[in-house]
Tab-separated table of C-alpha atoms in Angstrom:
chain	number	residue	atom	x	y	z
A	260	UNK	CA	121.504	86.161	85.302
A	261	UNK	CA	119.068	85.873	88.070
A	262	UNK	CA	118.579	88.637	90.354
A	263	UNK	CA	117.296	87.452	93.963
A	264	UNK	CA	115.732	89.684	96.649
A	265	UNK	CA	116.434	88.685	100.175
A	266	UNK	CA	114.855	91.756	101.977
A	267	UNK	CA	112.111	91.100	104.659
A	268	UNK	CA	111.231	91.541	107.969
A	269	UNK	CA	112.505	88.016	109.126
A	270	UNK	CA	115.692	88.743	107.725
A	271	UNK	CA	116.171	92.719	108.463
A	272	UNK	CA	114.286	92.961	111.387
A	273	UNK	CA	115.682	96.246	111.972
A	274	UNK	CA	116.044	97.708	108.579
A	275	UNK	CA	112.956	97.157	107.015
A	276	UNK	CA	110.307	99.587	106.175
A	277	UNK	CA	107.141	97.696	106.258
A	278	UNK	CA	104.855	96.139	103.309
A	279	UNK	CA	106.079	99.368	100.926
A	280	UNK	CA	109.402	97.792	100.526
A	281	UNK	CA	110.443	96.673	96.868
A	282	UNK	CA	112.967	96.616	94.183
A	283	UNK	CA	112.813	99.181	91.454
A	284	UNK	CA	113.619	98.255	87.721
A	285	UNK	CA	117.186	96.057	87.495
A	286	UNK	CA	119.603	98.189	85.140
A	287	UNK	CA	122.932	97.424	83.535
A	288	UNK	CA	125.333	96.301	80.981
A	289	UNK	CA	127.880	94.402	79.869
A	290	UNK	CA	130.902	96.389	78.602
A	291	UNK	CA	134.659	96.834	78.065
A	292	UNK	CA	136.690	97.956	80.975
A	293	UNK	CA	136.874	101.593	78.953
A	294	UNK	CA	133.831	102.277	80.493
A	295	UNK	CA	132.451	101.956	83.738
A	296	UNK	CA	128.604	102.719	84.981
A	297	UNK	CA	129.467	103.548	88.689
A	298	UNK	CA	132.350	103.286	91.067
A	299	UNK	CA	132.963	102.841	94.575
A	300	UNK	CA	134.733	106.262	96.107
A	301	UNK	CA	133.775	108.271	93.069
A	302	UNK	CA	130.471	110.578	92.668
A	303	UNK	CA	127.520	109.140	90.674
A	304	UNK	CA	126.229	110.739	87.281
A	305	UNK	CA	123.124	111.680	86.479
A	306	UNK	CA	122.033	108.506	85.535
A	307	UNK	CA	122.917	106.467	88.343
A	308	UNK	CA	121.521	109.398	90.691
A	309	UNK	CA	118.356	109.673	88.695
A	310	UNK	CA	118.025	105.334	89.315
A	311	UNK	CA	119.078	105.898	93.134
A	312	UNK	CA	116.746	108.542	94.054
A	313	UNK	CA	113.443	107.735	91.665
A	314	UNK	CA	114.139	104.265	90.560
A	315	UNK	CA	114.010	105.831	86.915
A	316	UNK	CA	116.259	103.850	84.330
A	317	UNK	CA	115.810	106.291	81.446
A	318	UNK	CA	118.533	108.366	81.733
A	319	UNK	CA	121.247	105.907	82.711
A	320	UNK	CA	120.227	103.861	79.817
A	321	UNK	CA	120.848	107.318	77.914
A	322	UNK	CA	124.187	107.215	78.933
A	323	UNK	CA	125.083	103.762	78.216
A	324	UNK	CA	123.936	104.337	74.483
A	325	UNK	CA	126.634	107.267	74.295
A	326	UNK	CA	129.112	105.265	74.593
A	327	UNK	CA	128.562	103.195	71.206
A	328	UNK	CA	131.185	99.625	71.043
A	329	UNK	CA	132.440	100.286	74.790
A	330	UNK	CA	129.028	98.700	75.983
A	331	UNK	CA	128.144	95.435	73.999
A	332	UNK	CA	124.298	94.525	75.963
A	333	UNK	CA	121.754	97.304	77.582
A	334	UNK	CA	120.581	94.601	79.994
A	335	UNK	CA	117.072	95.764	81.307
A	336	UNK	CA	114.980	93.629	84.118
A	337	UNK	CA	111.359	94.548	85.653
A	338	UNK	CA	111.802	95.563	89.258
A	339	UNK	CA	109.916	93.304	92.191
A	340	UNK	CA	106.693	94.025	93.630
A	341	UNK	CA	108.118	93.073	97.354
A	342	UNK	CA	111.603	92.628	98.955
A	343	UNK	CA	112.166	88.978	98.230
A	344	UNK	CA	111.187	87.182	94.974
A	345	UNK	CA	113.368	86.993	91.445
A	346	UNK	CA	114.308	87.996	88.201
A	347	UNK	CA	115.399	86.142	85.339
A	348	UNK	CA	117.136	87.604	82.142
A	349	UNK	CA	119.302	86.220	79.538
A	350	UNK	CA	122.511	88.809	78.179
A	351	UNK	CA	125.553	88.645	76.102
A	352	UNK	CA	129.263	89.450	76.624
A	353	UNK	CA	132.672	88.697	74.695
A	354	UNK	CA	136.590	89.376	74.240
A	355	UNK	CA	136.359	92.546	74.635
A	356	UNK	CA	133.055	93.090	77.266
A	357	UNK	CA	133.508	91.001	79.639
A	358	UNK	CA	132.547	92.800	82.197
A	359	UNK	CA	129.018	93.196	84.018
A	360	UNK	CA	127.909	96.304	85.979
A	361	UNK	CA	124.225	96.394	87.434
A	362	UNK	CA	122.266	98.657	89.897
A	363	UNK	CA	118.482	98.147	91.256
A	364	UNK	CA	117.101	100.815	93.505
A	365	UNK	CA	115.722	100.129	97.013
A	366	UNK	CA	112.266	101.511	97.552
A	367	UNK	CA	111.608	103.348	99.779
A	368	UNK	CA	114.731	105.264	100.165
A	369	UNK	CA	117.032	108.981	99.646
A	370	UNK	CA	119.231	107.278	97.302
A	371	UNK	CA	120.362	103.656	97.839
A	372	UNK	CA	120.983	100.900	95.651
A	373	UNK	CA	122.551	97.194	95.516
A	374	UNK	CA	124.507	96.170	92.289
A	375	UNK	CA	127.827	95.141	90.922
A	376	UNK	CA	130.820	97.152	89.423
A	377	UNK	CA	132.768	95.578	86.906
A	378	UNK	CA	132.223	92.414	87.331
A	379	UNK	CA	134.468	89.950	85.460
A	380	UNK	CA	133.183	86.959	83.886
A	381	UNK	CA	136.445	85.812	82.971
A	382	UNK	CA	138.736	83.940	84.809
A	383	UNK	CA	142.357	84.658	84.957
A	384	UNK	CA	143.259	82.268	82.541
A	385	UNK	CA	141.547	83.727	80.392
A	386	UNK	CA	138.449	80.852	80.715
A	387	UNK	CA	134.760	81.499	80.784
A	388	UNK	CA	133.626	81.445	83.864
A	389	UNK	CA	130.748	78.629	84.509
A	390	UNK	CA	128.691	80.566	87.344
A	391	UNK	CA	129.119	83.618	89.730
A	392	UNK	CA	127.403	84.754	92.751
A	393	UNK	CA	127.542	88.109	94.464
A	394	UNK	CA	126.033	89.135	97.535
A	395	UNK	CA	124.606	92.854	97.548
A	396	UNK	CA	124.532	95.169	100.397
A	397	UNK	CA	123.194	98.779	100.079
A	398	UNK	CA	125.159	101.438	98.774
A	399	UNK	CA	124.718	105.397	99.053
A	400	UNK	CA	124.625	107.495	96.002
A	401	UNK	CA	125.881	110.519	98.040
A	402	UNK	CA	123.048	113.101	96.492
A	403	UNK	CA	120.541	112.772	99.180
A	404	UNK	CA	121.460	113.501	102.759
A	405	UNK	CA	118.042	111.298	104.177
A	406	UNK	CA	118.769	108.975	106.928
A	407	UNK	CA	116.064	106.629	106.926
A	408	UNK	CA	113.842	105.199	104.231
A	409	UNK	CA	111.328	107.977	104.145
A	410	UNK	CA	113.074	110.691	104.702
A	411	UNK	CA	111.552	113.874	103.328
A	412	UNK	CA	114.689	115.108	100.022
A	413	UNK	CA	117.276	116.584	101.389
A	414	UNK	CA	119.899	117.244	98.761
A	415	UNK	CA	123.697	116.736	99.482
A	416	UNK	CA	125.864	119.702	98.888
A	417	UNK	CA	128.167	119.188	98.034
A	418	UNK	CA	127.769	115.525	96.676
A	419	UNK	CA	129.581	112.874	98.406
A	420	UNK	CA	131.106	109.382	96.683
A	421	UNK	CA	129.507	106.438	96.058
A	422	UNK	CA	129.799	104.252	99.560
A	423	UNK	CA	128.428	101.166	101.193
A	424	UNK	CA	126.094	101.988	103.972
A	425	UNK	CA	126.874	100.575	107.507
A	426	UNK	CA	125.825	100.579	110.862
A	427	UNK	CA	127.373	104.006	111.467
A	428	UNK	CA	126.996	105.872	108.164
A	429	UNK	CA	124.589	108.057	109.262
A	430	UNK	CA	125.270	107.588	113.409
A	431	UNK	CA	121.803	108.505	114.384
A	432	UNK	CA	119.466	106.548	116.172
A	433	UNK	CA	116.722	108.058	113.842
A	434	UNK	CA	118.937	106.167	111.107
A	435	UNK	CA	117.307	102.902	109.043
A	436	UNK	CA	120.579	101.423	109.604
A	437	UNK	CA	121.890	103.053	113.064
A	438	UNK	CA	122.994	99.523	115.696
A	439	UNK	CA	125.691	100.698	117.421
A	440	UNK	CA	126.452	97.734	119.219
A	441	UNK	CA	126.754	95.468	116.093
A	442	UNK	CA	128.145	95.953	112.591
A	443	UNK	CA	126.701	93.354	110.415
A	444	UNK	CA	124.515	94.005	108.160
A	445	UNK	CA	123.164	90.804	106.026
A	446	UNK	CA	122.789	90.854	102.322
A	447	UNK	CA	119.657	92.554	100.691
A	448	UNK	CA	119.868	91.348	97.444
A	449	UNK	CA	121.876	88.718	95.053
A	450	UNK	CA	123.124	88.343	91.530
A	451	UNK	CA	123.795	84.983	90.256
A	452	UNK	CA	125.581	84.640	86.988
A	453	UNK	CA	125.395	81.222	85.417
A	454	UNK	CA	127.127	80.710	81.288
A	455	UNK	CA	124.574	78.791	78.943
A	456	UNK	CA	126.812	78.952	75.994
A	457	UNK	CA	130.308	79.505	74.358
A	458	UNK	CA	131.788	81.237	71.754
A	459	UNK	CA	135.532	81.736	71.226
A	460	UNK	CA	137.727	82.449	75.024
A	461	UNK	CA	138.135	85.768	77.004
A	462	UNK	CA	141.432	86.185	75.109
A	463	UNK	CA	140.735	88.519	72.369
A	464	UNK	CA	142.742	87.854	69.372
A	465	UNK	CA	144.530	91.390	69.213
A	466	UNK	CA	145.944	91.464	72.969
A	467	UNK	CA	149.427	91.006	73.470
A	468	UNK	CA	151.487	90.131	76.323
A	469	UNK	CA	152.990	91.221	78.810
A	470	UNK	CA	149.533	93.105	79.868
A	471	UNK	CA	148.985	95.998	82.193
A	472	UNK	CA	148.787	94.750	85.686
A	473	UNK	CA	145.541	95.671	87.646
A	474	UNK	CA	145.622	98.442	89.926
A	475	UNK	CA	146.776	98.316	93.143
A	476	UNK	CA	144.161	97.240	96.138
A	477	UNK	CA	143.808	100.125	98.262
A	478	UNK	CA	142.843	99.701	101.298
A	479	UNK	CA	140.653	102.141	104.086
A	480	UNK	CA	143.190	103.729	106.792
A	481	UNK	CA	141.427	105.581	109.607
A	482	UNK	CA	143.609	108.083	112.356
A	483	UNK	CA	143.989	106.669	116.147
A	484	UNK	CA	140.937	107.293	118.427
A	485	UNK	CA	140.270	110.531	119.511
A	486	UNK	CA	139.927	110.732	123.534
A	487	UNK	CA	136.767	109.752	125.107
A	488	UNK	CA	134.620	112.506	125.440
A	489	UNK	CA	132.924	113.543	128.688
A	490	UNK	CA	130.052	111.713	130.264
A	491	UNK	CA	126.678	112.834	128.751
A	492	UNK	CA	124.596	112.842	132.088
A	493	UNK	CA	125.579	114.442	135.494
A	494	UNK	CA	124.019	111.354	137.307
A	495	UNK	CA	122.739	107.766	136.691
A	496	UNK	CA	123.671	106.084	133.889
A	497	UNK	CA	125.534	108.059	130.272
A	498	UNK	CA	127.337	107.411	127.161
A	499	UNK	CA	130.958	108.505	126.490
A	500	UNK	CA	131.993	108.746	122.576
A	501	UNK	CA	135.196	109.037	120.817
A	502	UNK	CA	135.630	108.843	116.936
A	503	UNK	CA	138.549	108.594	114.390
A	504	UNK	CA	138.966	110.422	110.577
A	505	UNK	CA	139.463	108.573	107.078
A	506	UNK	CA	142.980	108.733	106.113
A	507	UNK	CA	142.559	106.835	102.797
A	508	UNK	CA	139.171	105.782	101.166
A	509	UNK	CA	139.477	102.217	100.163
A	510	UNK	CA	139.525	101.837	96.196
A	511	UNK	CA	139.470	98.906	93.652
A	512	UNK	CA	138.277	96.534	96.073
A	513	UNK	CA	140.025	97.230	99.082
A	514	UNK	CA	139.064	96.406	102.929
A	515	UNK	CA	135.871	98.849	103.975
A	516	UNK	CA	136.463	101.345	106.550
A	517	UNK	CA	135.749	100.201	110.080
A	518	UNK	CA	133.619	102.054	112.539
A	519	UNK	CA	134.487	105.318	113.120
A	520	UNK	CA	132.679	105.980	116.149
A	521	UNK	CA	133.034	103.985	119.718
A	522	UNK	CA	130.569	103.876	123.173
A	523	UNK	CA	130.627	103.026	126.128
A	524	UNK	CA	128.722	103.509	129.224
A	525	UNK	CA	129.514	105.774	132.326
A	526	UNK	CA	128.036	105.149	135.919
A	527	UNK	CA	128.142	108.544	137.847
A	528	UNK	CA	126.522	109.377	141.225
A	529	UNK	CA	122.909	107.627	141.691
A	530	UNK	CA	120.266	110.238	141.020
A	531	UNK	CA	117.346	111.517	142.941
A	532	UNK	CA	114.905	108.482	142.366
A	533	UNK	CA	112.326	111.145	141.296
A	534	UNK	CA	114.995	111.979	138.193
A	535	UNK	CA	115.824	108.225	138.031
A	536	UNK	CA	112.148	107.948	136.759
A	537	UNK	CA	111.939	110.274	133.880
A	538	UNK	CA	113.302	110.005	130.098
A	539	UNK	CA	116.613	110.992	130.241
A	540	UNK	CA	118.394	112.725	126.997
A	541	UNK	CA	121.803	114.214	126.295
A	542	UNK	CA	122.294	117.966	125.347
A	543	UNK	CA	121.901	119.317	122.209
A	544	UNK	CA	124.391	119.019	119.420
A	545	UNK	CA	126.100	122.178	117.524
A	546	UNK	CA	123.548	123.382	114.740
A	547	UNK	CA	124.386	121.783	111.549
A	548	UNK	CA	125.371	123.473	108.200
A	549	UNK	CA	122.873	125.002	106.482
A	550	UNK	CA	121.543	122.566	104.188
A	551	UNK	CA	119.595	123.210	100.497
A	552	UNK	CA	120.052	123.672	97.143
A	553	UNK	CA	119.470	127.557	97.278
A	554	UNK	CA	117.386	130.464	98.646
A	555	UNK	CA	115.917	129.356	102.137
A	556	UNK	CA	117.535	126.274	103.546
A	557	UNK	CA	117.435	124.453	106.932
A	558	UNK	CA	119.743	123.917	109.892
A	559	UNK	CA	119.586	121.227	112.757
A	560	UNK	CA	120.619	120.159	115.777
A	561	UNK	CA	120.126	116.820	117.839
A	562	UNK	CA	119.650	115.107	120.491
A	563	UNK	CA	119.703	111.709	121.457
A	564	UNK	CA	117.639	109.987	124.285
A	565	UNK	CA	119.773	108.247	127.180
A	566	UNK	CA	117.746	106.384	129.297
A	567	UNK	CA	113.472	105.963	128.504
A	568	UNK	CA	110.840	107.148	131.067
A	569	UNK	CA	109.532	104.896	133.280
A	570	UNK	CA	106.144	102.951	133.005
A	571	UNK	CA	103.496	106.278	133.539
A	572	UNK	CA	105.928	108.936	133.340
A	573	UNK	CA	105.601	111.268	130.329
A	574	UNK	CA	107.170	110.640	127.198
A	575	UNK	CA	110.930	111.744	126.263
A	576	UNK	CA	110.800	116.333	124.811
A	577	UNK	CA	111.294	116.148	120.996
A	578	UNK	CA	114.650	115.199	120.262
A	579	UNK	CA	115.147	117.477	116.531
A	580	UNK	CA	114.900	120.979	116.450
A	581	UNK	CA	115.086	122.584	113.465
A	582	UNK	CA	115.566	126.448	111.729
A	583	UNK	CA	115.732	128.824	108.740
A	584	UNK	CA	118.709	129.776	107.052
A	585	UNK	CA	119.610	131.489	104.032
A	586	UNK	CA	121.489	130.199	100.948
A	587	UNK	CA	122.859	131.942	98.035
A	588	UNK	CA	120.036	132.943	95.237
A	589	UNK	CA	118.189	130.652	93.547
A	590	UNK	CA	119.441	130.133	89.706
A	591	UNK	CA	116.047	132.068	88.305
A	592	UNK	CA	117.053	134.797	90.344
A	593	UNK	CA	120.317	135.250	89.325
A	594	UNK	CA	120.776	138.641	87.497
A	595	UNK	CA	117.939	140.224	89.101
A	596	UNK	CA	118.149	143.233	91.380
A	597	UNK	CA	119.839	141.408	95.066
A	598	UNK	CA	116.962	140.449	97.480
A	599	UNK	CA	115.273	142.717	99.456
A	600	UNK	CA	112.948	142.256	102.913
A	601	UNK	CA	110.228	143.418	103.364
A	602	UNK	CA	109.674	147.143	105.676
A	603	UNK	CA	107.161	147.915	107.608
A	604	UNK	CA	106.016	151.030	109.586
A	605	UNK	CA	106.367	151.572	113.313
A	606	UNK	CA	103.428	150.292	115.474
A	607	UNK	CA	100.396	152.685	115.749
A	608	UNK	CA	99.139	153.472	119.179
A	609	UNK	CA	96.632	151.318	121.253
A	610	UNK	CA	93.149	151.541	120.055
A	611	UNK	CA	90.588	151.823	122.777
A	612	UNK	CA	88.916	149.083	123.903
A	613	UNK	CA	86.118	147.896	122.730
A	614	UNK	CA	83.868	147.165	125.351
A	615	UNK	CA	83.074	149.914	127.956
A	616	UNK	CA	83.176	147.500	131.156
A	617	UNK	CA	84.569	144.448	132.145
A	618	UNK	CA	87.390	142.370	129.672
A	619	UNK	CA	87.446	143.574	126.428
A	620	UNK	CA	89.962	143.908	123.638
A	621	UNK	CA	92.374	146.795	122.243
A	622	UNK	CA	94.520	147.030	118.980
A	623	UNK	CA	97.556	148.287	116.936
A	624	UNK	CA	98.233	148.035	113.855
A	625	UNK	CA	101.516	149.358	111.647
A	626	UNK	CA	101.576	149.247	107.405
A	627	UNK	CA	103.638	148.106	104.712
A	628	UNK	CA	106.386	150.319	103.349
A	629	UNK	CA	108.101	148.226	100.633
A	630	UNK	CA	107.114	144.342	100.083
A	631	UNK	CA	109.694	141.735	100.215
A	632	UNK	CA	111.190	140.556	96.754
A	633	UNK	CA	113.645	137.920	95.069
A	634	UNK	CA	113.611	136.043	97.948
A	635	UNK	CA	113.723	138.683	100.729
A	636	UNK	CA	112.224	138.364	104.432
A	637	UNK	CA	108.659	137.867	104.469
A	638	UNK	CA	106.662	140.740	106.095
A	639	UNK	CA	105.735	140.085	110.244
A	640	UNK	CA	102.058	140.229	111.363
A	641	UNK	CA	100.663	143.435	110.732
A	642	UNK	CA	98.269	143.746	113.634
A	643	UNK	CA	98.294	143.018	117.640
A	644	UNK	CA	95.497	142.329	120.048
A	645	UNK	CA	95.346	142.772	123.758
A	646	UNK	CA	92.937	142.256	126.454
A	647	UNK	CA	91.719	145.283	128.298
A	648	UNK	CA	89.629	146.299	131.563
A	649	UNK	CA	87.924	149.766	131.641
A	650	UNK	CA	85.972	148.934	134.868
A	651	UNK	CA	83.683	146.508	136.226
A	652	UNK	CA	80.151	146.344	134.502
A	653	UNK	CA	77.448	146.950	138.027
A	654	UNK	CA	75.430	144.072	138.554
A	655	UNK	CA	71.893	143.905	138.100
């Protein structure tokens, strides 16, 4: 098997991350079709999250072990030092594990992968197959939330299915993979299988006609377009949006979902050629949902930018705004007394100021009455200044 990275700026010019990129540690198995290592539409284990999120193969390996004769060969290949190059590795499979499952991590990233699920090295005659090759295209874990390759963690809750990442995943122009007038996205990675030897067919000796048919292929069904939504400026060129839902996630192979989201432009009334000037964005977005694992969490809300100031104008207001929010207790917590904020006194009065002519300063101050615990409000500031002006000083 020969694992070959495809990843660089002349072939993603728009998804690539810069010289950090690479391929963690290549991680897989051959086994029996009692056992599978991931799946597309279901939710990742530990293992496979632990691999998309660090690029650590420990654990999955763990898992594989547990499952003694329904995995035949732990197949284990260094990762690569940049986003194109290759990996070479010999393996074994037979009658009864005939099928291949791999994952590799991409670095940097929240939690995506390439790999294969299940692949079948036999034919359906029951024949060897001679060679194989699979073109890989990122996949989400669905335990990290990020939208771009360096996103800061940002656990999903609750966890979402495995799914291949497209141009409108994520929907964000912030996004690593956000184009949302084209679709394609090129391969990152691919596996080539080739067979150096033989030993016995894919028939094993045991299995008995007639056998169980494969499942069904199910594919993605989406819900009729939504109407367009209104016009995001009140002059000058906007964007109109409308979106459909998931009916049916595609399984065992089925066609992928198609976009979900449409655009298109809206001309209204010219605008002032002053305003025609100066970056243009849309309005904000509805706060998101509070996002964490527990105890303090974060909400946001978006915005996107419309048209780009002109040459000299000032640059386009911040287009993120972000905000506390509060989450159940933290699991340490649990079983303690329920949080409490912190209380403080009421404000004392104005000190007098301390200069006895022209601009000085005056103060209050108030006290703590009971300190914040188990995750409780922090305690405010506990002291205010002021300027103050008791009369001129006379001139000399």
């Amino acid at each position: 098997m020969t694992f070959v990275g495809k990843w660089s700026r002349l072939t993603h010019p728009r998804h690539f991350p810069g010289p950090m990129s690479s391929w963690s540690a290549l991680i897989g198995c051959s086994h029996s079709n009692e056992y599978h290592m991931w799946r597309y539409g279901n939710l990742a284990s530990l293992g496979v999250q632990r691999l998309g999120e660090w690029g650590s193969t420990s654990k999955l390996e763990e898992e594989m072990r547990k499952q003694g004769n329904k995995v035949l060969n732990i197949i284990k290949m260094p990762g690569l030092w940049w986003g194109v190059g290759r990996s070479v590795i010999e393996f074994r499979a037979d009658q009864t594990h005939s099928l291949l499952s791999v994952m590799s991590r991409i670095v940097p990233s929240p939690d995506w992968y390439v790999g294969v699920d299940s692949l079948n090295l036999c034919h359906v005659n029951c024949t060897w197959k001679n060679e194989e090759t699979v073109d890989l295209f990122p996949l989400d874990a669905g335990t990290d939330d990020g939208i771009n390759f360096i996103s800061v963690n940002a656990r999903s809750n609750p966890q979402q299915p495995i799914r291949r990442i497209d141009t409108r995943l994520h929907n964000h122009p912030m996004s690593s993979f956000y184009l949302p007038d084209n679709d394609a996205i090129r391969p990152f990675a691919q596996i080539k299988i080739e067979r150096l030897g033989v030993s016995g067919s894919c028939l094993r000796s045991n299995m008995k006609g007639p056998f169980p048919p494969k499942p069904a292929r199910i594919d993605c069904q989406v819900s009729r377009w939504s109407s367009w939504t209104p016009c995001s400026v009140t002059c000058g060129l906007g964007k109109q949006v409308r979106g459909r839902d998931v009916i049916v996630q595609p399984m065992h192979d089925g066609i992928p979902c198609p976009n979900l989201y449409d655009y298109k432009i809206c001309d209204l009334q010219t605008c002032d050629d002053n305003n025609n000037n100066k970056c243009l964005v849309s309005a904000w977005s509805t706060w998101s949902k509070c996002t964490g694992t527990c105890g303090i969490g974060f909400k946001v809300r978006k915005r996107t930018i419309i048209r780009q100031p002109a040459l000299g104008n000032k640059t386009c207001p911040k287009l993120i705004k972000k905000r506390r929010c509060r989450l159940s207790p933290c699991q340490k917590d649990r079983g303690r007394a329920s949080a409490a904020d912190c209380v403080v006194s009421a404000w004392s009065s104005w000190s007098e100021c301390n200069r006895q002519c022209n601009r000085g300063k005056k103060k209050r101050t108030r006290q703590i009455l009971n300190k914040a615990k188990d995750g409780g409000r922090r305690c405010p500031r506990l002291q205010e200044k002021r300027k103050c002006l008791v009369r001129k000083c006379p001139k000399k």
